Each structure stands twice: as C-alpha cells, then as structure tokens.
XYZ file of C-alpha atoms in Angstrom:
647
model
C 67.639 78.321 102.990
C 69.392 78.794 99.444
C 72.705 79.662 99.383
C 74.236 81.817 96.173
C 75.691 78.795 94.887
C 72.725 76.556 95.358
C 70.439 79.180 93.863
C 72.617 79.505 90.636
C 72.064 75.778 90.230
C 68.254 75.871 91.227
C 67.698 78.977 88.670
C 69.968 76.942 85.854
C 67.670 73.892 85.915
C 64.579 75.708 86.112
C 65.065 78.497 84.224
C 62.338 77.790 81.638
C 59.912 77.117 84.407
C 61.358 80.476 86.305
C 60.643 82.511 83.367
C 56.839 80.986 82.979
C 55.933 81.825 86.262
C 57.077 85.569 85.887
C 55.404 85.698 82.553
C 52.301 84.317 83.816
C 52.470 86.771 87.269
C 53.129 89.822 84.803
C 50.241 89.043 82.171
C 47.925 88.576 85.150
C 48.887 91.826 86.288
C 48.500 93.637 83.332
C 45.177 92.055 82.498
C 43.943 93.312 86.133
C 45.412 97.094 85.266
C 43.792 97.049 81.513
C 40.462 95.599 83.445
C 40.706 98.338 85.662
C 41.531 101.200 83.324
C 45.167 101.785 84.174
C 46.098 101.340 80.332
C 49.653 102.794 80.987
C 50.130 100.359 83.567
C 48.659 97.527 81.183
C 51.163 98.990 78.397
C 54.128 98.906 80.816
C 53.600 95.143 82.343
C 52.430 93.326 79.243
C 55.511 93.824 77.144
C 57.639 92.545 80.113
C 55.545 89.712 79.969
C 56.457 89.559 76.248
C 60.055 90.042 76.759
C 60.990 87.693 79.509
C 58.253 84.538 78.522
C 59.554 85.056 74.595
C 63.396 85.871 75.316
C 64.846 82.323 74.945
C 62.390 81.342 71.807
C 62.763 84.775 70.025
C 66.607 84.194 70.749
C 66.546 80.537 69.401
C 64.669 81.488 66.551
C 66.999 84.338 65.133
C 70.195 82.504 65.860
C 68.598 79.694 63.688
C 67.634 82.311 60.787
C 70.941 84.238 60.624
C 73.310 80.807 61.291
C 71.454 78.623 59.363
C 69.006 80.420 57.031
C 66.277 78.481 57.887
C 63.015 79.409 59.521
C 62.300 78.134 63.223
C 58.762 77.263 64.703
C 60.058 79.356 68.123
C 60.491 82.559 65.595
C 56.650 81.772 63.887
C 55.405 81.827 67.586
C 56.964 85.008 68.293
C 55.528 86.623 65.153
C 52.298 85.656 65.728
C 52.145 87.344 69.369
C 53.945 90.130 67.990
C 51.208 90.189 65.224
C 48.250 89.866 68.005
C 49.723 92.979 69.859
C 50.448 95.157 66.930
C 46.821 94.357 65.460
C 45.576 95.085 68.948
C 47.454 98.747 69.232
C 46.604 99.323 65.912
C 42.274 98.991 66.252
C 42.881 99.605 70.189
C 41.531 96.657 70.806
C 43.770 96.111 73.926
C 42.610 92.548 74.315
C 44.375 91.158 71.673
C 47.398 91.988 73.486
C 46.738 89.771 76.237
C 45.550 87.139 73.428
C 49.511 87.584 72.472
C 50.825 87.424 75.910
C 48.682 83.915 76.389
C 50.575 82.769 73.380
C 53.850 83.625 75.191
C 53.008 82.515 78.536
C 51.508 78.697 76.799
C 54.682 78.565 74.766
C 56.784 79.010 77.467
C 54.941 76.517 80.012
C 55.206 74.186 77.080
C 58.804 74.717 76.851
C 59.228 74.396 80.156
C 56.978 70.650 80.506
C 58.935 69.677 77.612
C 62.129 70.291 79.608
C 61.158 68.419 82.474
C 60.048 65.514 80.243
C 63.462 65.307 78.395
C 65.297 65.726 82.039
C 63.683 62.762 83.006
C 65.041 60.817 80.091
C 68.308 62.121 80.154
C 68.685 61.662 84.033
C 68.367 58.018 83.355
C 70.374 57.860 80.976
C 73.145 60.024 83.316
C 72.107 57.514 86.399
C 74.889 54.773 84.034
C 77.455 58.036 84.483
C 77.099 58.389 88.247
C 78.244 54.767 88.470
C 82.219 55.907 87.955
C 84.191 56.458 90.637
C 87.092 59.573 90.621
C 89.435 57.899 92.999
C 90.633 54.379 93.762
C 92.277 52.858 97.055
C 95.780 51.852 95.789
C 98.546 49.754 97.727
C 101.319 51.164 96.987
C 105.195 50.747 98.768
C 102.762 48.563 101.714
C 100.973 51.868 102.311
C 97.575 52.852 100.805
C 96.678 55.851 98.830
C 93.789 57.339 97.513
C 94.752 58.010 93.780
C 92.490 59.239 90.694
C 91.163 57.171 88.336
C 93.244 58.425 85.486
C 96.404 58.216 87.473
C 96.234 54.332 87.770
C 98.893 52.223 86.465
C 98.470 48.750 85.175
C 99.438 45.985 87.823
C 98.396 48.251 90.547
C 96.373 46.737 93.740
C 93.270 48.213 94.554
C 91.436 47.577 97.928
C 87.710 47.873 97.808
C 85.844 47.459 100.819
C 82.155 46.341 101.634
C 79.693 48.716 100.065
C 82.047 50.166 97.742
C 81.789 50.906 94.241
C 84.212 48.930 91.990
C 86.537 51.825 90.864
C 87.371 50.209 87.648
C 87.538 46.920 85.555
C 90.134 44.620 87.399
C 91.063 40.671 88.402
C 90.293 39.758 91.857
C 93.676 38.663 93.842
C 92.462 38.222 97.167
C 89.078 38.322 98.629
C 85.660 36.831 97.954
C 82.445 38.550 97.936
C 78.866 39.384 96.372
C 78.969 41.719 93.514
C 75.536 43.687 92.516
C 76.252 43.922 88.692
C 72.766 45.191 88.256
C 73.564 48.781 86.734
C 76.019 46.969 84.082
C 74.330 43.943 83.111
C 71.092 43.892 84.084
C 71.306 40.999 86.111
C 68.635 41.211 89.103
C 70.561 38.830 91.181
C 73.750 39.329 92.955
C 76.837 37.370 91.464
C 79.471 35.466 93.530
C 83.080 36.439 92.455
C 86.231 34.626 93.775
C 89.942 34.925 92.717
C 90.689 34.796 89.590
C 87.406 36.404 88.315
C 87.212 39.784 86.812
C 84.664 42.642 88.595
C 83.674 45.926 86.752
C 83.603 49.141 87.304
C 80.284 50.494 88.662
C 79.124 47.651 90.405
C 78.364 47.474 93.854
C 80.587 45.181 96.359
C 78.759 43.053 98.926
C 79.533 41.808 102.052
C 83.707 40.928 101.470
C 86.571 43.158 101.350
C 88.539 42.478 97.734
C 92.556 43.311 96.636
C 92.005 43.870 92.976
C 94.495 44.189 90.328
C 94.426 46.403 87.436
C 94.887 44.660 84.240
C 93.566 47.170 81.554
C 93.720 50.993 81.345
C 90.951 52.270 83.342
C 89.327 54.304 79.984
C 89.098 50.957 78.344
C 86.772 49.616 81.411
C 83.181 48.278 80.615
C 81.212 51.266 81.921
C 83.463 54.071 80.266
C 82.478 52.190 76.674
C 79.021 52.001 77.749
C 78.967 55.890 78.586
C 80.577 56.810 75.214
C 78.159 54.368 73.586
C 75.525 55.761 75.065
C 76.585 59.851 74.749
C 76.917 58.745 70.815
C 73.362 57.454 70.998
C 71.987 60.986 72.475
C 73.986 63.030 69.915
C 72.844 60.887 66.786
C 69.621 61.320 65.008
C 67.778 58.348 63.564
C 66.601 58.597 60.132
C 63.244 59.035 60.919
C 63.958 62.273 63.014
C 66.282 63.386 60.043
C 63.461 63.094 57.947
C 61.045 65.142 60.310
C 64.043 67.783 60.641
C 64.014 68.220 56.942
C 60.085 68.355 56.437
C 59.873 71.096 59.191
C 62.344 72.939 57.496
C 60.188 72.915 54.460
C 57.047 73.095 55.916
C 57.754 76.359 58.010
C 58.568 77.915 54.831
C 55.124 76.559 53.539
C 53.586 78.089 56.534
C 55.249 81.204 55.796
C 54.122 81.434 52.303
C 50.518 80.506 53.211
C 50.371 82.943 55.977
C 51.214 85.823 53.749
C 48.348 84.670 51.251
C 45.916 84.184 53.572
C 46.642 88.222 54.510
C 46.183 89.303 51.446
C 43.408 87.159 49.562
C 40.638 86.603 51.493
C 39.418 90.598 51.697
C 39.405 90.107 47.961
C 37.603 86.805 47.492
C 35.505 86.663 50.499
C 35.123 89.958 51.565
C 36.770 89.403 55.228
C 37.613 92.301 57.043
C 41.148 93.347 57.150
C 41.314 92.978 61.011
C 39.798 89.925 60.697
C 42.220 88.303 58.080
C 45.156 89.138 59.851
C 43.933 88.003 62.853
C 43.040 84.693 61.282
C 46.608 84.541 59.678
C 47.996 84.983 63.056
C 46.097 81.968 64.297
C 47.160 80.021 61.563
C 50.914 80.539 61.747
C 50.279 79.577 65.534
C 47.926 75.959 64.684
C 49.867 74.977 61.483
C 53.358 75.109 63.201
C 54.683 71.316 63.551
C 56.009 71.452 67.180
C 54.167 68.316 68.063
C 55.181 66.392 64.908
C 59.164 67.524 65.864
C 58.052 66.357 69.466
C 56.937 62.773 68.106
C 60.315 60.616 67.745
C 63.100 61.752 69.445
C 61.527 61.683 73.301
C 60.027 58.131 72.406
C 63.593 57.049 71.240
C 65.647 58.230 74.049
C 63.035 56.658 76.293
C 63.848 53.391 74.992
C 67.104 53.809 74.895
C 67.367 54.725 78.719
C 64.720 51.559 79.374
C 67.288 49.591 77.510
C 70.466 50.528 79.635
C 68.876 49.751 82.816
C 67.929 46.363 81.393
C 71.582 45.667 80.404
C 70.938 46.370 76.801
C 72.822 48.920 75.050
C 71.750 50.648 71.678
C 74.298 52.802 69.851
C 71.568 55.020 68.326
C 68.174 55.680 67.958
C 68.044 54.091 64.323
C 68.987 50.685 66.079
C 66.058 50.723 68.687
C 63.805 51.393 65.545
C 65.243 48.788 63.431
C 65.280 45.950 65.652
C 61.646 45.893 65.717
C 61.160 45.157 62.215
C 63.727 42.092 62.396
C 62.363 38.982 59.920
C 65.304 36.731 60.444
C 67.810 36.261 62.603
C 71.390 34.770 62.496
C 73.364 33.705 65.430
C 76.826 32.481 65.780
C 77.196 29.253 67.983
C 80.674 29.551 70.100
C 80.325 32.175 72.782
C 76.864 33.097 71.724
C 74.590 30.285 71.434
C 77.019 28.185 73.933
C 78.755 29.774 76.609
C 82.531 29.037 74.811
C 83.541 26.897 77.776
C 83.735 23.011 77.230
C 82.710 21.051 80.384
C 82.064 17.783 81.036
C 78.528 16.549 80.262
C 78.933 12.432 80.705
C 81.210 10.014 82.175
C 81.035 6.263 81.253
C 83.212 3.557 83.151
C 84.449 -0.288 81.947
C 82.753 -2.924 83.674
C 85.734 -3.145 86.483
C 85.770 0.457 87.401
C 83.229 3.652 88.577
C 82.641 6.845 87.469
C 84.835 8.311 90.028
C 87.842 6.340 89.130
C 87.897 7.752 85.836
C 87.423 11.265 86.822
C 90.107 10.884 89.286
C 92.426 9.088 86.844
C 91.872 11.730 84.223
C 92.028 14.540 86.977
C 95.205 13.320 88.134
C 96.831 14.010 84.940
C 94.889 17.257 83.464
C 95.649 18.857 86.869
C 99.492 19.090 85.424
C 97.995 20.736 82.102
C 96.642 24.161 80.575
C 94.645 22.774 77.995
C 91.071 23.733 77.971
C 89.683 19.886 78.055
C 92.108 19.539 80.932
C 90.540 22.380 83.091
C 86.940 21.211 82.563
C 87.927 17.605 83.560
C 89.510 18.916 86.784
C 86.714 21.115 87.320
C 84.352 18.144 86.894
C 86.464 16.444 89.564
C 86.608 18.988 92.105
C 84.496 17.267 94.753
C 86.952 14.074 94.458
C 90.348 13.453 96.437
C 92.592 12.514 94.006
C 96.710 12.821 94.110
C 98.320 15.025 91.208
C 100.481 12.864 89.059
C 104.329 13.059 88.567
C 106.479 12.195 85.658
C 103.552 13.762 83.382
C 104.198 14.426 79.418
C 102.002 16.321 77.430
C 101.951 14.496 73.409
C 100.256 17.315 71.489
C 97.195 16.730 69.444
C 97.052 13.075 71.346
C 97.015 13.129 75.135
C 98.930 13.292 77.949
C 100.919 10.481 80.383
C 102.145 10.032 83.877
C 102.216 8.362 86.770
C 99.545 8.088 89.641
C 100.626 6.511 92.360
C 103.146 4.893 90.516
C 100.908 3.398 87.901
C 101.012 4.608 84.292
C 98.124 6.369 83.343
C 96.925 7.784 79.763
C 94.645 10.381 78.884
C 94.049 11.078 75.521
C 92.093 10.544 71.863
C 90.394 7.485 70.756
C 93.909 6.844 68.243
C 96.438 7.539 70.910
C 95.076 5.653 73.642
C 93.708 2.365 71.493
C 97.395 1.495 70.707
C 98.136 0.939 73.872
C 95.075 -1.064 74.761
C 94.813 -4.994 74.804
C 90.859 -5.279 75.290
C 88.696 -2.508 74.222
C 84.904 -3.215 74.803
C 82.780 -2.838 71.901
C 80.079 -1.433 74.246
C 82.215 1.804 75.027
C 83.293 2.174 71.332
C 79.696 2.230 70.270
C 79.164 4.291 73.538
C 82.008 6.805 72.092
C 80.571 6.529 68.462
C 77.263 7.975 69.400
C 78.375 10.779 71.821
C 80.638 11.905 68.980
C 77.568 11.764 66.493
C 76.176 13.923 68.744
C 79.271 16.710 68.651
C 80.757 15.811 71.543
C 84.485 15.293 72.489
C 85.215 11.700 73.639
C 88.510 11.444 75.917
C 89.576 8.144 76.674
C 91.357 6.978 79.758
C 93.738 3.994 80.593
C 95.775 2.570 83.171
C 99.042 0.475 82.926
C 99.238 -2.800 84.669
C 101.824 -2.985 87.489
C 103.981 -0.396 89.205
C 106.157 1.719 87.538
C 108.953 4.288 88.696
C 109.244 6.154 85.348
C 106.793 6.771 82.068
C 106.813 3.551 79.657
C 104.629 3.402 77.246
C 105.896 -0.175 76.056
C 103.643 -2.112 79.089
C 100.114 -2.664 78.277
C 97.166 -0.630 79.156
C 93.495 -1.525 80.380
C 90.306 0.912 79.785
C 89.025 2.912 82.936
C 86.410 4.699 81.141
C 85.507 7.603 78.870
C 84.699 11.029 79.119
C 82.422 13.092 77.053
C 82.831 17.024 76.657
C 81.101 19.830 74.908
C 80.542 23.469 74.585
C 77.573 24.100 77.305
C 74.807 25.265 75.475
C 73.556 28.461 77.377
C 70.443 27.511 79.360
C 68.318 30.032 77.888
C 68.690 29.512 74.420
C 65.919 27.241 73.370
C 63.624 29.603 75.312
C 65.076 32.746 73.630
C 64.456 31.001 70.174
C 61.242 30.422 70.804
C 60.278 33.778 71.950
C 62.046 35.228 68.930
C 59.506 33.560 66.437
C 56.713 34.504 68.786
C 57.909 38.335 68.160
C 57.321 37.666 64.143
C 60.888 36.618 63.525
C 60.203 33.915 60.583
C 63.738 32.453 60.210
C 66.413 31.951 62.507
C 69.712 30.456 61.535
C 72.797 29.575 62.790
C 76.207 30.604 61.647
C 79.430 28.790 62.585
C 83.058 27.778 61.888
C 82.497 24.356 63.847
C 81.860 21.212 62.117
C 78.465 19.888 60.773
C 78.005 17.333 63.368
C 78.286 19.197 65.992
C 76.685 22.489 64.782
C 73.649 20.235 64.149
C 73.510 18.760 67.652
C 73.358 22.408 69.157
C 70.818 23.473 66.773
C 68.734 20.233 67.757
C 68.915 21.023 71.512
C 67.683 24.762 71.045
C 65.266 24.568 68.156
C 67.203 25.974 65.121
C 66.054 24.004 62.040
C 68.866 25.982 59.537
C 72.437 25.202 59.908
C 75.355 26.682 58.161
C 78.779 25.150 59.297
C 82.342 25.283 58.942
C 82.286 28.985 57.423
C 84.957 31.544 57.055
C 84.199 34.658 58.259
C 83.402 35.697 54.652
C 81.274 33.257 54.463
C 79.324 34.533 57.117
C 79.190 37.717 55.369
C 77.795 36.155 52.385
C 75.151 34.034 54.454
C 74.078 37.452 55.816
C 73.614 39.459 52.596
C 71.813 36.248 50.899
C 69.690 36.526 53.971
C 68.997 40.585 53.725
C 67.981 40.011 49.647
C 64.877 37.510 51.094
C 63.881 39.273 54.462
C 65.177 42.530 54.466
C 65.928 43.779 57.763
C 68.329 40.774 59.024
C 70.103 40.642 62.571
C 73.215 38.979 63.043
C 74.005 37.767 67.173
C 77.675 37.261 67.919
C 81.222 37.709 70.096
C 84.386 36.733 68.382
C 86.446 39.349 65.970
C 85.214 36.559 63.317
C 81.784 37.798 63.714
C 82.552 41.554 62.871
C 82.320 41.585 59.171
C 78.958 39.506 59.934
C 77.754 42.083 62.517
C 78.676 44.950 60.500
C 76.842 44.057 57.189
C 73.743 42.991 59.262
C 70.723 45.557 59.444
C 71.020 45.100 63.377
C 74.564 43.783 64.725
C 74.030 42.267 68.194
C 76.971 41.354 70.473
C 77.320 39.486 73.455
C 78.885 42.374 76.329
C 80.794 40.079 78.335
C 82.348 37.888 76.353
C 82.814 39.809 72.987
C 85.736 41.070 71.602
C 86.731 44.549 71.798
C 86.128 44.542 67.502
C 82.614 42.834 67.707
C 81.475 45.299 70.656
C 82.623 48.183 68.147
C 81.004 47.202 65.397
C 77.648 45.958 66.765
C 74.831 48.267 66.738
C 73.391 46.501 69.865
C 75.562 45.306 73.259
C 73.878 42.720 75.643
C 75.938 43.953 78.392
C 74.818 40.420 80.297
C 75.322 38.203 77.606
C 71.497 37.020 78.418
C 70.139 35.821 74.922
C 66.465 36.432 76.436
C 67.575 40.161 76.165
C 66.916 40.298 72.191
C 63.297 39.303 72.701
C 63.181 42.478 75.047
C 65.051 44.733 72.666
C 62.724 43.567 69.884
C 59.885 44.131 71.801
C 61.330 47.570 72.578
C 61.529 48.024 69.041
C 58.022 47.569 68.172
C 56.763 49.591 71.304
C 58.568 52.476 70.064
C 57.360 52.109 66.554
C 54.019 51.628 67.523
C 54.233 54.821 69.976
C 55.931 57.295 67.038
C 53.169 55.948 64.707
C 50.428 57.077 67.344
C 52.425 60.408 68.217
C 52.455 61.209 64.668
C 48.721 60.453 63.930
C 48.027 62.456 67.022
C 50.254 65.785 66.139
C 48.433 65.722 62.646
C 45.094 65.094 63.777
C 45.459 68.176 65.751
C 46.876 70.532 63.160
C 43.980 69.314 61.030
C 41.190 69.950 63.387
C 42.782 73.482 64.252
C 43.228 74.432 61.078
C 39.742 73.623 60.166
C 38.242 75.304 63.484
C 40.217 78.453 62.084
C 39.021 78.716 58.986
C 35.293 78.588 60.240
C 35.918 81.234 62.714
C 35.510 79.094 65.517
C 39.758 78.617 67.141
C 40.669 82.440 68.323
C 44.407 82.851 68.921
C 44.533 81.647 72.828
C 43.057 78.177 72.002
C 44.915 77.767 68.969
C 47.778 78.078 71.374
C 46.231 75.970 73.873
C 45.313 73.109 71.164
C 48.855 73.315 69.538
C 50.991 73.263 72.942
C 48.807 70.670 74.202
C 49.609 68.311 71.076
C 52.902 68.871 71.501
C 53.546 68.354 75.557
C 51.151 65.025 75.139
C 53.149 63.527 72.370
C 56.207 64.159 74.533
C 54.535 62.360 77.374
C 53.610 59.872 75.335
C 56.756 59.435 74.434
C 58.193 58.644 77.492
C 55.855 55.553 78.051
C 58.537 53.879 76.937
C 60.437 54.469 79.913
C 58.356 52.130 81.987
C-alpha cells in the first residue's frame, strides 16, 4: 500500500514515465474513438494526450527561448507535432493528429528512458554520499552521547562498534579491527587497523570495537572532499560537451531556417502539393534534430566518472577523463609516489664476531629513545627481538646517538662520526658500505665500547658491531605499473625528484624508468613538465607533496596520491588515487581511452541516423511517426551505449 508521502515520492521519481503512460493511454483511446467514428471524443482525447505528454518539453523549450533566446530541440518537437495536428484539421485528415500524438508519445517515452539511464549513473555517484553518517557516538564526561557530525569538536572521543560505519576521519585511541575501505580507496580486501593509525569516514568497521580521537574538523574528512569533488565533476561540462552544446544552438537555428525554405520552395521548384510540402517539412524538423548528438558525450563521461569512483579513482571533471586517455608522456615524483615515503631497514651486515641480531638489538636499544625516522625504522626492524632500552642516551644532531646498554657504551651514527672512535675497521665492511651508498641507501654504523661504564664517555675505544642499511621503500606495484603504462602507449616515463642523483638512479633502475631528473626545486619540476609538453603535448604528472603542486597544475593531467598526498596536491590535481595504488593510473587511462572510443562511436551513430532519416524524408519513404522512432531510437541507443562505461 502506498501512503501519501510514498505516493508523492514515487510520482516525483517517475513523473516522466507516468506522463508517458497517460499520454499513451489517451492516444490509444483517441485512436479507437476516431476509428469508430466518434470524432468529438477523438478531438477531446487526443489534445489531452498532447498536453500530458508534451507539457514538460514545451515548458523547457519555451523557457530556453524566453530566458536564453535560443531555440531548443524540445520546442522543435512540439512545433512539429502541433504542425501535424494543424495540417490534419485543415485537410480533415485526422490520422495526422494521430501522427503528431505518436511523436509526442515517443518523445515522452524517450525522455523517460533517458531519465532512468541518467539516474542509474547518478545513483552510482550518489552511493558515495550514502557513506556519510549524520551522527556519532561520543564519550563526554564519562557518558556516551549521540551527537550530530557537525557538532563534533577537535579532541572528541568517538566509539564505533563492530559493523558500524566510521563517522569521520579520526585516530584510533583504543582497539584493533579490520576495516573495509573499498568504498573510499577501492581496496578489495579489508585493512587491519591498530592504535595510532588513521581511519576514514565512510569505511566499515569489522569485528573490533574502536575508540577514536577526532584530530581534524569533520568537513575536512576524505569522504567529504570526495563528495565535493564529485559534485563539482557533475556540474562542469568538458570541452567536447561545451562544443556540442554551442553547435546544437547554431544547428537548431539552421534547422528552422531550412525548414522554412522547405515549406516555401518545393511547390515552386518541384511542383509538390502544399500539404505534402508542409508534412515533409515537419518530418524534417523531427529527423534533423540533434538529440542523439547531444546525448553522445555526457552520459558516457558521467558513467566513466562513476566507474572510476567505485575503483578508488576520483576524476574531478569529465574533461580529465577525456584527456587522460590521450597521455603520451608521464612524470613521477619519487618520494611518496614511486616510494612509500617511509624509511625501512633493507640490509644488516655484522662484523665477524657478531650476528645480525646483535647489530639490530644494539642499534634498537638506543633508537628506541629517539623520534628520528631512521630510529623508528630500526626499532620496527627489531620488533621481534628482545632487547633492553639504553639509558643516558644523548643525541648528537646530524651525526648519531650514544648511550649505555647494560653498562656498555654503544654508538649509532654515520660513518664520519662512528669511525672517529673505532680502533680496527674492517675493509670488508667499508667496501660493503660504499656499495650500499652507491645504490642510494643510507648506512648507519653500530659500535660497542670495551669494558663496562656507568656514564657515557667517548674517550674509550670502540669495536664495530656492524652496519644497517636503510632506504625509502619502493612501492611493490611500481615496476608493474610502469610496464602497463608503456603497453598503453605512453611514449616517455620520467622521474622528477629533489633527492640526489645516486638515490634517484637506484630507484629508477629498479622500476624501469630510464630518464631521471634529480636535485630539482619545485620550479625546476615545472620547467621539466613544460619541456615535455612541447614535445609530447599531453603530459601527466603524478605527485603527493606541496612541492609537486606547481607541476601538477601545469601538467595536462595532474594525478595526486590520495592517502599520502598533501591538501595542496589534492586540491591542485585533476585526478586523485584514493588508495595510493599506482596501478590505478593504467585503469584511469583505459577508462579514458574507452570513453574516447565510445564517444566517437556515439557521434558516428547519431550523425548516421540523422543522414539516413534526412535522405529517407526527401525520397518520401519516411513518415512522421517513423521519423520519430528513428530519431528517438538513436537518442536512446547512444545514451545506453554511454552507460557501458559503468561496467
């Protein structure tokens, strides 16, 4: 049973379909009345069909004519239908009124089908917005309260139970759980989250209860940024669509002028009867209208945007979907883009009398007292080992750290610092360190003092325990992503970095990039992008940091890493990779290429139908209803064709 509220909602959502159904019913009853000779009933029912089926088109057409002083395709359809009806009344050939009503009906059905097709695309995009919560469960003064999201304050503690959506971006204070982030980042598998890690609004909590701390305003959350950008993408027309819209306005004017000539000239030139001339002119108005051409682009691009959003690729507008498929050269930032931006231990080498575990335990004992990124990486590498944290720890900026471990002095630092206090230095270790540095890795030396001490004193002699090599971790998917891009036709792949040439070359060699620009400032990156554009025209830039923003803005297509990216990079870029997965660039390019191909196919289909119907009209083989079927059929066909990108 439909209650009044639900009935109103149903009618609102299906208004075009309801109008088409009533139009069809009245047309059928009018046709029966005319067939049975009840002319009065027919002349009552058929105008009602015109009004119900054509009201919306007439309203839109006249609004466009009055406000924008432009001829609209909808208005042309109404003029053609009314012209057919007028011709039928004039000649008392009342079947022509039926023809006009059929035109209105098919136009109404087409409008309803196009509306449903576009609703499907919009639903795919709006599904993002359903991920947002209106309220959150907050602990205040020891009590749980349900608070609207917009009333949350920085520092609020939020409780999220198993199976609930995360209400806003926050940091885990207590608990451990598995979160399904597919809707935000496109990651197919749940991600384990523990204390200290960030969780995103709109992600689904798994088996564990979590206590979160709000560290940024709710409106700054990742999902809210996504929603704002998707709304922006829906309202901005790409260049191709703007061209088609300008073309349509001029084209409609040409149709009217040609239609007037077709009414006036044929009786004098080819001796056509006036009735035949008017009828064919009306049919010309229908078949020459560019509805299918107008529907050739935007449904396709909106479908591509929706598809990308499902896979964790956010296109800010349709223009970027078009453009990414044409990219011929692509430049990557190194740190945080091709690499994770997080230093990790990649190799441990012990001197002859020690083991690798000895090296890591000695280094971690000191570094556990340090906040330096290198120290954190060493502690992480030694997480499975048992060691006692050092005491009397002293950090020497730019050199290293010293302290006492079980009353034994330990030094951890760079070669220049540690080797000042070492009596015997192995040539083998020196050669190994040199090789590692040539590969772009950072080398940390570990030394232990002779004898027990109660205070730190660097006057004693030390023995080398070993060395630890660290490097920014290369993203595991980087090499494969570069290979995919080359297969898709990208002619040039380069790396842009502010890092030193040696480290940059090491990373580039590991992932298959043969052209490297190192030690660059932000303005230098901008210059490289400009040079690439002169040679390759359409150039993409992939980055994550503030220093990448100028290059991202200059590039034909700027691509930002969503999770690791700075706010400036995210705002500047044209495409955002929500999961920071480089392989999504190839997916975006394939979407762009498919969108281009489908748009071209749709334009060919639309123009072919118009040409065939025009020829058929002049040869007298196309009547008004057949012209409407061909015209509206081609419009629905290209709309449905564009929806292929949803898959």
